[in-house]
mmCIF file of C-alpha atoms and ligand atoms in Angstrom:
data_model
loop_
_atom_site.group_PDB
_atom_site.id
_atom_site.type_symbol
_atom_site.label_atom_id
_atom_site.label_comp_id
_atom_site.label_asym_id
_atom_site.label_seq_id
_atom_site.Cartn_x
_atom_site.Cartn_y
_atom_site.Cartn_z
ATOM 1 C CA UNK G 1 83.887 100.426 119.644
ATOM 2 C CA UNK G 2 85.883 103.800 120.936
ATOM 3 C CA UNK G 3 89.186 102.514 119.990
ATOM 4 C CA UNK G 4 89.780 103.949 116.222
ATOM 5 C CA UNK G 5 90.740 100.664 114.049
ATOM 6 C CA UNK G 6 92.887 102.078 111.132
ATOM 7 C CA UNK G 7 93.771 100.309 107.892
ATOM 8 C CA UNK G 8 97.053 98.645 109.385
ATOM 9 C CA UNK G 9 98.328 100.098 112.300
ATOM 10 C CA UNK G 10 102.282 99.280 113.276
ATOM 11 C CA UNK G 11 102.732 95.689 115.145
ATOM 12 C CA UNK G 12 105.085 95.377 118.009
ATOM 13 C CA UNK G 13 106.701 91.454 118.310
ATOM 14 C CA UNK G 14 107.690 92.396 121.959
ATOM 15 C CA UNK G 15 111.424 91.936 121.591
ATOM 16 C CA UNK G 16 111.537 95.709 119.680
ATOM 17 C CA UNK G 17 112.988 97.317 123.009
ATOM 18 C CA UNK G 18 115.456 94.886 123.850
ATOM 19 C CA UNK G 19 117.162 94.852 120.491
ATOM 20 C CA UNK G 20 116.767 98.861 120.611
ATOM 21 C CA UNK G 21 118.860 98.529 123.637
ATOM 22 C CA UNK G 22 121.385 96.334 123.035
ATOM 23 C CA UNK G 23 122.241 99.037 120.110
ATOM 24 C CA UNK G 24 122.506 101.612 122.604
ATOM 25 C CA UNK G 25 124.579 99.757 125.172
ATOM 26 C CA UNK G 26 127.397 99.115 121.855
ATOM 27 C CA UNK G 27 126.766 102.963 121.258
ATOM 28 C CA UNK G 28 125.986 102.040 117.898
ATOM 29 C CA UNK G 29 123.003 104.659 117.007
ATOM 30 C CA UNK G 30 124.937 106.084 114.602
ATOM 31 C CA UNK G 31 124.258 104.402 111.245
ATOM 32 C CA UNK G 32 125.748 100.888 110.276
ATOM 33 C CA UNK G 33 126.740 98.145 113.259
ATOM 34 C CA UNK G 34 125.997 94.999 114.228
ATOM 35 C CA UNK G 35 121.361 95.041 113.667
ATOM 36 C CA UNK G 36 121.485 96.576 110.059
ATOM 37 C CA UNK G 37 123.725 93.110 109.295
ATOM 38 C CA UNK G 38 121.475 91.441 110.893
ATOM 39 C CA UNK G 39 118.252 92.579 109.356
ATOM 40 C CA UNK G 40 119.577 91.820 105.793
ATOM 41 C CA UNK G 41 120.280 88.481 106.987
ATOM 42 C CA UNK G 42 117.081 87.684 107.757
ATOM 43 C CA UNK G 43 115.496 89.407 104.820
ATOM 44 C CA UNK G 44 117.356 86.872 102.769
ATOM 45 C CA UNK G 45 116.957 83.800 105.230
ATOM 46 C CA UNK G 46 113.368 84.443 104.682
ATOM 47 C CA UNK G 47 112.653 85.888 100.867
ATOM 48 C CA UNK G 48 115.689 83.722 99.280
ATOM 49 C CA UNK G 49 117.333 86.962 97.691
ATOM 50 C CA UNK G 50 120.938 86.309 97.679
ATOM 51 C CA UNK G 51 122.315 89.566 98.645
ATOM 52 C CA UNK G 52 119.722 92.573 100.835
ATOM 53 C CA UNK G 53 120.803 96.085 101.430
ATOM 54 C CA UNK G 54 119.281 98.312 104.037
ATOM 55 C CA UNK G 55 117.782 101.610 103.118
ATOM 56 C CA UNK G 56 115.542 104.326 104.396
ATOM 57 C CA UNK G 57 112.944 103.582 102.550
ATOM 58 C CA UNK G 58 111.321 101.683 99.575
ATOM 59 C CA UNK G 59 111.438 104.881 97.268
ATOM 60 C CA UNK G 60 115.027 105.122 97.972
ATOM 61 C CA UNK G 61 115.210 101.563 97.087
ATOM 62 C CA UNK G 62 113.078 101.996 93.390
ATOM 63 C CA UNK G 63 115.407 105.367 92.851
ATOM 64 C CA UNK G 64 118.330 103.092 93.148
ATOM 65 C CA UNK G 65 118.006 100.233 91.047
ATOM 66 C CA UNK G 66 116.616 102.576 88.251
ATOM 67 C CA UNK G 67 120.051 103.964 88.338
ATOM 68 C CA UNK G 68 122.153 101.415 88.440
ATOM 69 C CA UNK G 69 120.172 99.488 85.816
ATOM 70 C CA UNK G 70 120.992 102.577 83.510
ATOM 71 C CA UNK G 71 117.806 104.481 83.551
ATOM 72 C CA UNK G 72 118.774 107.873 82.356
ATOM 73 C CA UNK G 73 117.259 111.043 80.797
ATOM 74 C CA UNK G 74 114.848 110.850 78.548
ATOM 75 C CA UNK G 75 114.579 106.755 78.430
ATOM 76 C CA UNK G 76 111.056 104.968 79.278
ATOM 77 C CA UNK G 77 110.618 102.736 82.016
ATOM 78 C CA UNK G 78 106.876 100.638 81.712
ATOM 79 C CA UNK G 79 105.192 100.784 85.398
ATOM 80 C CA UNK G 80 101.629 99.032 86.660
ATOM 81 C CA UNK G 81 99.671 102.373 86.555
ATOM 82 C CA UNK G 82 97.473 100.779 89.957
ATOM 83 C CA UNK G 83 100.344 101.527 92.603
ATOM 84 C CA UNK G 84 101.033 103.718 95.328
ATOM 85 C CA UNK G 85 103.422 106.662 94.280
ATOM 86 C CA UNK G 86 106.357 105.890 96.086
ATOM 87 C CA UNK G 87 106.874 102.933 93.215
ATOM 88 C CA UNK G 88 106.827 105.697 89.829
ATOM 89 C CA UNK G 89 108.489 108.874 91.069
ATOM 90 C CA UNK G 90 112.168 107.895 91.184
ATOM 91 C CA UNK G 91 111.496 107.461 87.112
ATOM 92 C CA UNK G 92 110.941 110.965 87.509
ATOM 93 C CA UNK G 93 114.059 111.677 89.485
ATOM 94 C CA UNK G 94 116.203 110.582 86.723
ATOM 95 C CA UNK G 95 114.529 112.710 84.384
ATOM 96 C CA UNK G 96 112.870 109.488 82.518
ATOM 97 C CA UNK G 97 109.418 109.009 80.944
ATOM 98 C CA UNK G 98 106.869 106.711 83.006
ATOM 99 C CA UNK G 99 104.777 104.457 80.510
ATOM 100 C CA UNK G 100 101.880 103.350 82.498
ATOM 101 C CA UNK G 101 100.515 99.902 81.710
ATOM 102 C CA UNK G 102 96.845 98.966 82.868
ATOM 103 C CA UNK G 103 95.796 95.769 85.566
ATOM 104 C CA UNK G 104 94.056 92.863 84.733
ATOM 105 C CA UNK G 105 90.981 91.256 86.045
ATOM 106 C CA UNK G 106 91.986 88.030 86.998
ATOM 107 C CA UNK G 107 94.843 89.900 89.727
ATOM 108 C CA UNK G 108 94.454 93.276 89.505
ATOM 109 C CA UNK G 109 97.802 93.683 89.180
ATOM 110 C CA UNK G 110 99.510 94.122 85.995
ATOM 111 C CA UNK G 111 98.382 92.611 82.667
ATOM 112 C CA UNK G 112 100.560 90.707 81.045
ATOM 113 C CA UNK G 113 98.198 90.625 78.232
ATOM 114 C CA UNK G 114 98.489 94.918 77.973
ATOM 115 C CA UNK G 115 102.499 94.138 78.090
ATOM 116 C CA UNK G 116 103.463 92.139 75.881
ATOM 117 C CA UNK G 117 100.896 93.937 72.834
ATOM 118 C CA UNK G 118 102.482 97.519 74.393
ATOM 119 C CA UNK G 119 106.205 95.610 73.557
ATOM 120 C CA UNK G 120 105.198 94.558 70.328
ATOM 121 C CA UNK G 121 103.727 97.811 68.785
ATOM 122 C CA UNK G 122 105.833 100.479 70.642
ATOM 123 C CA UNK G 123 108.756 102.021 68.792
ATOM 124 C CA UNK G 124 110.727 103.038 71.266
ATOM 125 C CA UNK G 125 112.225 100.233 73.416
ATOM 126 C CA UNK G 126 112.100 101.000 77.465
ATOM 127 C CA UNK G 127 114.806 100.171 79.830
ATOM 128 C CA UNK G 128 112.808 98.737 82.345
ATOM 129 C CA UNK G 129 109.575 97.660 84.413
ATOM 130 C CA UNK G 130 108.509 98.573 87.366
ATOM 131 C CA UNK G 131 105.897 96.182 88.785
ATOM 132 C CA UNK G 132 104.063 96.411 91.985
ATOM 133 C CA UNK G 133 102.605 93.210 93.924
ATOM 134 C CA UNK G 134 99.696 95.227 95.315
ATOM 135 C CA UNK G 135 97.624 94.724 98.449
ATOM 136 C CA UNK G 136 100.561 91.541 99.402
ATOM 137 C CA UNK G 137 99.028 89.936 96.104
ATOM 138 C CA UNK G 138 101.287 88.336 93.898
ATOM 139 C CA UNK G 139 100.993 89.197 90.027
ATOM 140 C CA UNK G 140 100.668 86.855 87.311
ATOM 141 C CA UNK G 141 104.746 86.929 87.504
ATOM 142 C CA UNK G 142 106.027 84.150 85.795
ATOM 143 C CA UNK G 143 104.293 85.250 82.241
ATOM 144 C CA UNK G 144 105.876 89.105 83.026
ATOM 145 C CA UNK G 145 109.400 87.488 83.621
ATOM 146 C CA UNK G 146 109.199 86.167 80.431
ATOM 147 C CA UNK G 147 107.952 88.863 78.293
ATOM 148 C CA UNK G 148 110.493 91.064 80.173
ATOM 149 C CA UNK G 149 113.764 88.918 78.957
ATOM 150 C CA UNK G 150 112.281 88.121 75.630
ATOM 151 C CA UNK G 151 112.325 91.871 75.078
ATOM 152 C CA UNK G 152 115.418 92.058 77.538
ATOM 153 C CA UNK G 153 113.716 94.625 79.916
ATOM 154 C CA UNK G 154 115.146 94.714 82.920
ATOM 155 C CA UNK G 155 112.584 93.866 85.926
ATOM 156 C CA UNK G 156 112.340 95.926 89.251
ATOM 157 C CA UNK G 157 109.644 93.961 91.600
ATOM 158 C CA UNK G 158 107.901 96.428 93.587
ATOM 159 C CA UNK G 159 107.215 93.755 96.538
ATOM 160 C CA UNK G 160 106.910 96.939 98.865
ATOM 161 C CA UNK G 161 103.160 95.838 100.288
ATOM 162 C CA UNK G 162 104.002 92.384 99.940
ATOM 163 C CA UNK G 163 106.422 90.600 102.144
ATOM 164 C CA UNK G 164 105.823 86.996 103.013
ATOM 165 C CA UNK G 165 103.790 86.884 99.270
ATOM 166 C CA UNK G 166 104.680 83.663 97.294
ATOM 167 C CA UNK G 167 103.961 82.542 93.768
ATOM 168 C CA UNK G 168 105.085 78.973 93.286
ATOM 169 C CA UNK G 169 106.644 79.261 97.286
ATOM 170 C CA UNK G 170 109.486 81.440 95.439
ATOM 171 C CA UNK G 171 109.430 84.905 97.054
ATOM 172 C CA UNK G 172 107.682 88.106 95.525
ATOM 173 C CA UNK G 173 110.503 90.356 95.425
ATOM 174 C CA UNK G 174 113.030 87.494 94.041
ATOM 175 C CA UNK G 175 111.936 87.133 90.498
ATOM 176 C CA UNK G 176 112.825 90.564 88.980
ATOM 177 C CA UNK G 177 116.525 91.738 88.433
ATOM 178 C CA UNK G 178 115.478 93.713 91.807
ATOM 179 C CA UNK G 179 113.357 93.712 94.683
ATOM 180 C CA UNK G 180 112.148 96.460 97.075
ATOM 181 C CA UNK G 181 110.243 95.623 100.504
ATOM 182 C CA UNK G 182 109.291 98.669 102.292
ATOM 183 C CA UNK G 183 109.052 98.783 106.554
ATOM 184 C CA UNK G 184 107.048 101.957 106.322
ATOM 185 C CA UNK G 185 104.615 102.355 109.101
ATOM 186 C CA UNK G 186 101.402 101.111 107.392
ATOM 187 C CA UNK G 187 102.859 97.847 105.967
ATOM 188 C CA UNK G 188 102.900 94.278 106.874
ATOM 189 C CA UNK G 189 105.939 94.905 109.242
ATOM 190 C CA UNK G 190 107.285 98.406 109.828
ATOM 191 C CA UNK G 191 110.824 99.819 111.177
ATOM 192 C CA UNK G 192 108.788 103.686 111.352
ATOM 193 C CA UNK G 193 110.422 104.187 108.244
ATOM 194 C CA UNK G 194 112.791 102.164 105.804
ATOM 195 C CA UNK G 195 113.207 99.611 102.859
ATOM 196 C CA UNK G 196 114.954 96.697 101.724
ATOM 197 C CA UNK G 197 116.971 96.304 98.107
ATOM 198 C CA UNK G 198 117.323 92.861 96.851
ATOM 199 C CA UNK G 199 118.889 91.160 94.250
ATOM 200 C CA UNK G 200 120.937 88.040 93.173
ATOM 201 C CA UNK G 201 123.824 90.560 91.965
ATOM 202 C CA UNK G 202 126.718 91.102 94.098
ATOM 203 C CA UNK G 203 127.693 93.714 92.077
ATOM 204 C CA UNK G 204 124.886 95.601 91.858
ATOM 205 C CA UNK G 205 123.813 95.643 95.464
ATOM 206 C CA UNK G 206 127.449 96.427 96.123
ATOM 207 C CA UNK G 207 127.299 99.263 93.744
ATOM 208 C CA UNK G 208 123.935 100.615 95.600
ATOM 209 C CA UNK G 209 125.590 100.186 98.830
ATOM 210 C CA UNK G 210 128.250 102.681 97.328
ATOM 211 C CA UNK G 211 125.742 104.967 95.894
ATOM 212 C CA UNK G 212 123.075 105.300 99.037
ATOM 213 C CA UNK G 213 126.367 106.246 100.833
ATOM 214 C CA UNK G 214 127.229 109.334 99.632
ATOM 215 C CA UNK G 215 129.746 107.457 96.822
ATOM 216 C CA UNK G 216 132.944 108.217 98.571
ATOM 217 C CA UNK G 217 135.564 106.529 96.513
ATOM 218 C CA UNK G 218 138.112 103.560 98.537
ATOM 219 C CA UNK G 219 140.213 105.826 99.882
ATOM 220 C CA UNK G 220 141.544 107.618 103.379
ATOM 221 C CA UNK G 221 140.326 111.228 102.112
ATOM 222 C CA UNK G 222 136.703 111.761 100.897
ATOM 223 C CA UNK G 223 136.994 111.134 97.463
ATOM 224 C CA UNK G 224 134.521 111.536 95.214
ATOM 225 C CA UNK G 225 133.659 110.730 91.368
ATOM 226 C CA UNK G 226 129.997 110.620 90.985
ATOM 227 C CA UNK G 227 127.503 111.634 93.570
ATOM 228 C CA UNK G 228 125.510 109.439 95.078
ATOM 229 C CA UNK G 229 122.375 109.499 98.277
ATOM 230 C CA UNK G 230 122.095 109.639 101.839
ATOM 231 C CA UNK G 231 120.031 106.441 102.311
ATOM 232 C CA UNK G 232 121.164 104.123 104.389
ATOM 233 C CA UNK G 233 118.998 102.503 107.257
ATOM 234 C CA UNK G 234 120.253 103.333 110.669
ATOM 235 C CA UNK G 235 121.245 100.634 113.717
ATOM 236 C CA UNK G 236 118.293 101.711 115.882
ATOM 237 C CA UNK G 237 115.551 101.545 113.123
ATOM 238 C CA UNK G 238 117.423 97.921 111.715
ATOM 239 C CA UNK G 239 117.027 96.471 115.607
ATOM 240 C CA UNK G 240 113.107 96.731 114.840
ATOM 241 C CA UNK G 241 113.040 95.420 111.750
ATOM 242 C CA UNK G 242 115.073 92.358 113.155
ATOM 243 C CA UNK G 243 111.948 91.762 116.099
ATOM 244 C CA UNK G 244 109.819 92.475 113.282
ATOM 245 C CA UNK G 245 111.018 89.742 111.190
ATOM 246 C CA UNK G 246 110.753 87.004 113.909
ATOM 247 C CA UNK G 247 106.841 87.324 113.493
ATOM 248 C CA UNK G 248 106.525 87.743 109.921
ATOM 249 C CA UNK G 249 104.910 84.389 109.017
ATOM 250 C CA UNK G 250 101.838 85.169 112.262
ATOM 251 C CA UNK G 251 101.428 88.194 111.016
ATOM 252 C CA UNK G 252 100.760 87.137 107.032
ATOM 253 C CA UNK G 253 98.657 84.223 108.893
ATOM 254 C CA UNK G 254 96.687 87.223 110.625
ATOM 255 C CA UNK G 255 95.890 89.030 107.910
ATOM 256 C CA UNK G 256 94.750 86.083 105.428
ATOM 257 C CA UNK G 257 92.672 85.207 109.031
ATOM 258 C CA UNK G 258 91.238 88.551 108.821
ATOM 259 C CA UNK G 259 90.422 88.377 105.000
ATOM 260 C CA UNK G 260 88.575 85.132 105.308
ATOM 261 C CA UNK G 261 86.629 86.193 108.409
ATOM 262 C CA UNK G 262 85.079 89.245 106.285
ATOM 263 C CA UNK G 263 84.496 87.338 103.453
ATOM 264 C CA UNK G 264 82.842 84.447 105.536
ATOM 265 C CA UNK G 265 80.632 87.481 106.575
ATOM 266 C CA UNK G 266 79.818 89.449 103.883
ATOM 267 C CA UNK G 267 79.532 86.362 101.361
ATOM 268 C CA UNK G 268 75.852 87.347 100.871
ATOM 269 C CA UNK G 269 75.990 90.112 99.510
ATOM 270 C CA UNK G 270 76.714 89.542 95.923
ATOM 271 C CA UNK G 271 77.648 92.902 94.328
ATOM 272 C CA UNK G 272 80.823 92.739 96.805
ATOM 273 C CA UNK G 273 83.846 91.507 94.788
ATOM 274 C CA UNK G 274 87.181 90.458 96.752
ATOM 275 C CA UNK G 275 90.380 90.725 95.302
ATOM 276 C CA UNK G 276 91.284 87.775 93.509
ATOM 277 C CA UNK G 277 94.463 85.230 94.538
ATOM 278 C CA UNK G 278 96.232 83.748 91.769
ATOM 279 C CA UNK G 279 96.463 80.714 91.072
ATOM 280 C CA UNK G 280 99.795 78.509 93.048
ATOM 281 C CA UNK G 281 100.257 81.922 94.742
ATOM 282 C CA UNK G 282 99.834 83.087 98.348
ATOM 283 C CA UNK G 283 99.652 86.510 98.906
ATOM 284 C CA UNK G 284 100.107 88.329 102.311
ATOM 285 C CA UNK G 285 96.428 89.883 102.449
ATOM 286 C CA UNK G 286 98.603 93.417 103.625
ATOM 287 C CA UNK G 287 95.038 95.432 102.957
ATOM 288 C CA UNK G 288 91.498 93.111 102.330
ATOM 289 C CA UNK G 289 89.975 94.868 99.114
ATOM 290 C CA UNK G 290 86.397 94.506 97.466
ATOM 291 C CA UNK G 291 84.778 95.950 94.655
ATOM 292 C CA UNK G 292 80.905 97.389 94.659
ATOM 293 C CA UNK G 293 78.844 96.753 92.038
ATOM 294 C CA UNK G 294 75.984 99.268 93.313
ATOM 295 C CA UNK G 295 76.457 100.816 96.368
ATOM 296 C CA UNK G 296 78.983 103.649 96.681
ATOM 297 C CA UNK G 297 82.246 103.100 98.447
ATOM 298 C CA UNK G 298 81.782 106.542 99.730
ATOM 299 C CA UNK G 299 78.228 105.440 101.771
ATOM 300 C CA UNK G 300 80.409 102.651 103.352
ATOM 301 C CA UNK G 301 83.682 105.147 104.298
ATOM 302 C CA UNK G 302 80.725 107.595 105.982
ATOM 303 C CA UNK G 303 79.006 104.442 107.876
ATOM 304 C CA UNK G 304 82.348 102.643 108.812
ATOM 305 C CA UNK G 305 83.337 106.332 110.288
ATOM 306 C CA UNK G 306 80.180 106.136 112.502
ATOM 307 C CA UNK G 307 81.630 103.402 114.598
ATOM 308 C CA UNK G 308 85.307 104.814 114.602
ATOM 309 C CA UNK G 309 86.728 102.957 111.729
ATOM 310 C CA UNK G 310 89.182 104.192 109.240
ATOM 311 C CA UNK G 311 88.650 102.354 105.281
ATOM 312 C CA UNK G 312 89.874 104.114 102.065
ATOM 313 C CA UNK G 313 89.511 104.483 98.488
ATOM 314 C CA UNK G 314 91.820 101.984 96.117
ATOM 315 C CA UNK G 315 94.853 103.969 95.033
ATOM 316 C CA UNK G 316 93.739 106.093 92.225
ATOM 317 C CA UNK G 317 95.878 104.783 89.100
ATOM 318 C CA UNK G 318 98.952 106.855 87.787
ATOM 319 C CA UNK G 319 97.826 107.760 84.827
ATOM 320 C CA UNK G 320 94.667 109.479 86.268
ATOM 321 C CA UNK G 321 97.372 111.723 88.318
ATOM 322 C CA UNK G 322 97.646 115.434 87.117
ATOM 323 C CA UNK G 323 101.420 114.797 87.593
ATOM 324 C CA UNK G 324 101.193 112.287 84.909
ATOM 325 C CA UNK G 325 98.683 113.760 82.514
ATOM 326 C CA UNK G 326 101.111 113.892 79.609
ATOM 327 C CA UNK G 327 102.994 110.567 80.117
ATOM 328 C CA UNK G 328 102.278 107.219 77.385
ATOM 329 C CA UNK G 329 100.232 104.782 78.384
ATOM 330 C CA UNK G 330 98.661 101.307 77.623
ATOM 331 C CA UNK G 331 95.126 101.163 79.104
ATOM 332 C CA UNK G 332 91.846 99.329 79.260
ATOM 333 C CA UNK G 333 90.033 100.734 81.876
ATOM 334 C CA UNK G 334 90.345 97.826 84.116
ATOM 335 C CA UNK G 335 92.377 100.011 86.975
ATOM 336 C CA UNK G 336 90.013 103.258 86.420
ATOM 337 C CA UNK G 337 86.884 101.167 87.447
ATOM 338 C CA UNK G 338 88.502 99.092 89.968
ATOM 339 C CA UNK G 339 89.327 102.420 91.959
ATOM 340 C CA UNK G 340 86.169 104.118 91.072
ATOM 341 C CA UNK G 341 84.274 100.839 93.103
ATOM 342 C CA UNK G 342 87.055 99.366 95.493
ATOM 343 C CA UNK G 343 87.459 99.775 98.899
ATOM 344 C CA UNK G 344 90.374 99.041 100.980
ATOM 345 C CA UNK G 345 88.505 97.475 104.211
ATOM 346 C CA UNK G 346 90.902 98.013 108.094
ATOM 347 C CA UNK G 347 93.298 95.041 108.174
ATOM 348 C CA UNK G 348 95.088 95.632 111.272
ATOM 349 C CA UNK G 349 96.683 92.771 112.954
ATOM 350 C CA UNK G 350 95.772 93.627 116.317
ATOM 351 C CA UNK G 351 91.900 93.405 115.742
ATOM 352 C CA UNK G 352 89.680 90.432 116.343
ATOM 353 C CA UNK G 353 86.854 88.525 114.878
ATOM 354 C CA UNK G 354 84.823 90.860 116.437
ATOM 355 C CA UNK G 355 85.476 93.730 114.915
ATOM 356 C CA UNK G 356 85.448 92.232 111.647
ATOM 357 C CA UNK G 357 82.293 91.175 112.202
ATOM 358 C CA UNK G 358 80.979 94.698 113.523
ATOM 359 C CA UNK G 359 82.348 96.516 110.388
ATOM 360 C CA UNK G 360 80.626 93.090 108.114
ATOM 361 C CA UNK G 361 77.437 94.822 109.929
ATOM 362 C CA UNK G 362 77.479 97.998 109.000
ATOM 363 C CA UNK G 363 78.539 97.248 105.224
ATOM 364 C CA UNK G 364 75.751 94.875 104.945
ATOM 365 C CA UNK G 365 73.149 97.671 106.654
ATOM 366 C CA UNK G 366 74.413 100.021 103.969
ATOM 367 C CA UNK G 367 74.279 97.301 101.082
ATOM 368 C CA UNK G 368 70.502 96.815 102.199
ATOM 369 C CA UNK G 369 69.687 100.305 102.256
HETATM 370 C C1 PLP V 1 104.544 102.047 100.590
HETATM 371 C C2 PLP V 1 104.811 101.817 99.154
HETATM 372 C C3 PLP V 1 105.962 102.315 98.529
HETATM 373 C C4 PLP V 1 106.925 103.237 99.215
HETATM 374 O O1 PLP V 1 107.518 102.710 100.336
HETATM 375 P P1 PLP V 1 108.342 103.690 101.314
HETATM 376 O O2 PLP V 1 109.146 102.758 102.147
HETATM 377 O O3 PLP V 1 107.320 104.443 102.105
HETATM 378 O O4 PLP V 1 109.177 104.578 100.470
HETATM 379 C C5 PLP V 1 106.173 102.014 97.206
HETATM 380 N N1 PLP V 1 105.311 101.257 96.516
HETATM 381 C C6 PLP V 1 104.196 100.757 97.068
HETATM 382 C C7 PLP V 1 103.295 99.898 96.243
HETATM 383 C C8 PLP V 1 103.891 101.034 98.402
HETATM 384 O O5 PLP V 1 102.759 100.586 98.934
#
């Protein structure tokens, strides 16, 4: 093995160049035109949102919704504290307080169990949730969309890592009041850099349109009442995502291959744990995760380096985060062991059953030790 194999290296569908180029023959690089359309249209041909908006990235995404649900200084928004950064820090950006809520065991994701007591004893009622799908692993949504309008909390679905998930064959991303799918380079699909707003609100997508550009007011002058964001996607990086979307449902088919081929292989070894798939969902297997009960992940990172391939810690929860040290939270220590054992293990669409079964070998050889 020379080639490196990293976590999930960027996917080409082939057409990337030829879309890339029909942009540049309209002389549409500038942002906006005929792909960015075109791309939203197919987010929603294929998730079910009613209305998509184009942004430059997933963050930007988060940062808006949190605004236009009304998130403002000094309110609480509840987040899953197991999540990649990029989902909590726009609470941050409007000056509100981050309440982190803890995972469960049956999805890892966030328990709806920890929610609903956290609703029920806290005194001060939060604006919103922001939940994260994580790993392209659908949460136990159904119970959190319920305990979210009982308390009428409004529901952002941070579906960034998990495109092409279903629960019930409805859409991650389609449940909450908003979605977010991100197209950074590590995900599922990737434009280099961008994300995707959804919702089934006209009015709110148009209103995020408004804000991500610049909020100039209807008229010929620049006009302006409230300020808003650069963060629109641009015509070039939208004529990728488009190519990237016509292979969406090989690539999810890919990376559930790839999960089942390591645990086919490492299925003796019984202090390896997998991440669990809910029941009537299918998730997108972005990143194939295990726990260790005795060896340390660490041994395995070392080993897995000795043959040129890249595997990482779980994200370390948000409420372990110096940034966060002083925020509320609602914990059981399900999310604090999971990253202090997990592994993520390289996913990459482009490998093969090989060289899943080369890095099975070297696990196992350290398991055995
Ligand atoms: C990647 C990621 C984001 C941020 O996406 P960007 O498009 O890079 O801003 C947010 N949340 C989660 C869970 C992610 O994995």
């Amino acid at each position: 093995m020379n080639k490196r194999i990293f976590l999930s290296s960027p996917h080409m569908s082939g057409n990337e160049l030829k879309y890339i180029e029909k942009v540049f023959q309209s002389n549409y690089i500038a942002p906006l035109g005929e792909y960015v359309n075109k791309f939203e249209q197919s987010i929603k041909d294929n998730t079910g949102a009613k209305y998509a908006l184009a942004l430059s990235s997933a963050t930007a995404a988060i940062h808006l919704a949190l605004r236009i649900l009304g998130v403002k200084q000094g309110d609480d928004v509840l987040a899953s504290t197991f999540t990649f950064i990029g989902s909590v820090s726009p609470i941050l950006y409007l000056g509100a307080n981050p309440v982190f809520i803890d995972s469960d065991k049956q999805t890892w994701n966030i328990s709806p169990k920890l929610l609903k007591k956290y609703l029920l004893k806290c005194e001060k009622k939060p604006k919103a949730l922001i939940l994260t799908h994580l790993y392209g692993m659908s949460a136990d949504i159904e119970k959190v969309v319920d305990i979210c309008k009982f308390h009428g909390i409004y529901l952002i679905e941070d579906a960034a890592e998990s495109l092409g998930a279903t629960f019930k064959d409805k859409h991650t991303g389609t449940f909450g009041d908003f979605g977010v799918y991100s197209f950074n380079g590590n995900k599922i699909l990737t434009t280099s850099g961008g994300g995707i707003l959804v919702s089934d609100n006209e009015d709110w997508i148009n209103k995020a349109m408004f804000y991500s550009t610049q909020a100039r007011e209807d008229e010929m002058h620049y006009e302006h009442i409230e300020y808003g964001y650069n963060y629109r996607m641009s015509n070039v990086l939208a004529a990728i995502g488009v190519a990237q979307m016509e292979v969406l449902q090989d690539r999810v088919n890919k990376k559930r291959k790839i999960f089942n081929c390591y645990k086919e292989y490492l299925t003796d070894i019984k202090e390896i744990t997998f991440m669990p798939e809910l029941e009537y969902s299918r998730g997108n297997r972005w990143l194939s995760t295990v726990t260790f009960s005795k060896t340390d992940y660490k041994d395995v990172i070392k080993a897995l380096e000795g043959i040129n391939v890249e595997s990482r810690p779980l994200w370390k929860p948000m409420h372990m985060q110096k940034l966060f040290k002083s925020c509320n939270t609602y914990l059981d220590g399900t999310s604090e062991e999971l990253f202090l054992n997990g592994l993520c293990l390289a996913s990459s669409t482009t490998m093969s059953k090989e060289d899943v079964k080369d890095i099975c070998k070297v696990i196992k050889n350290v398991c055995n030790r």
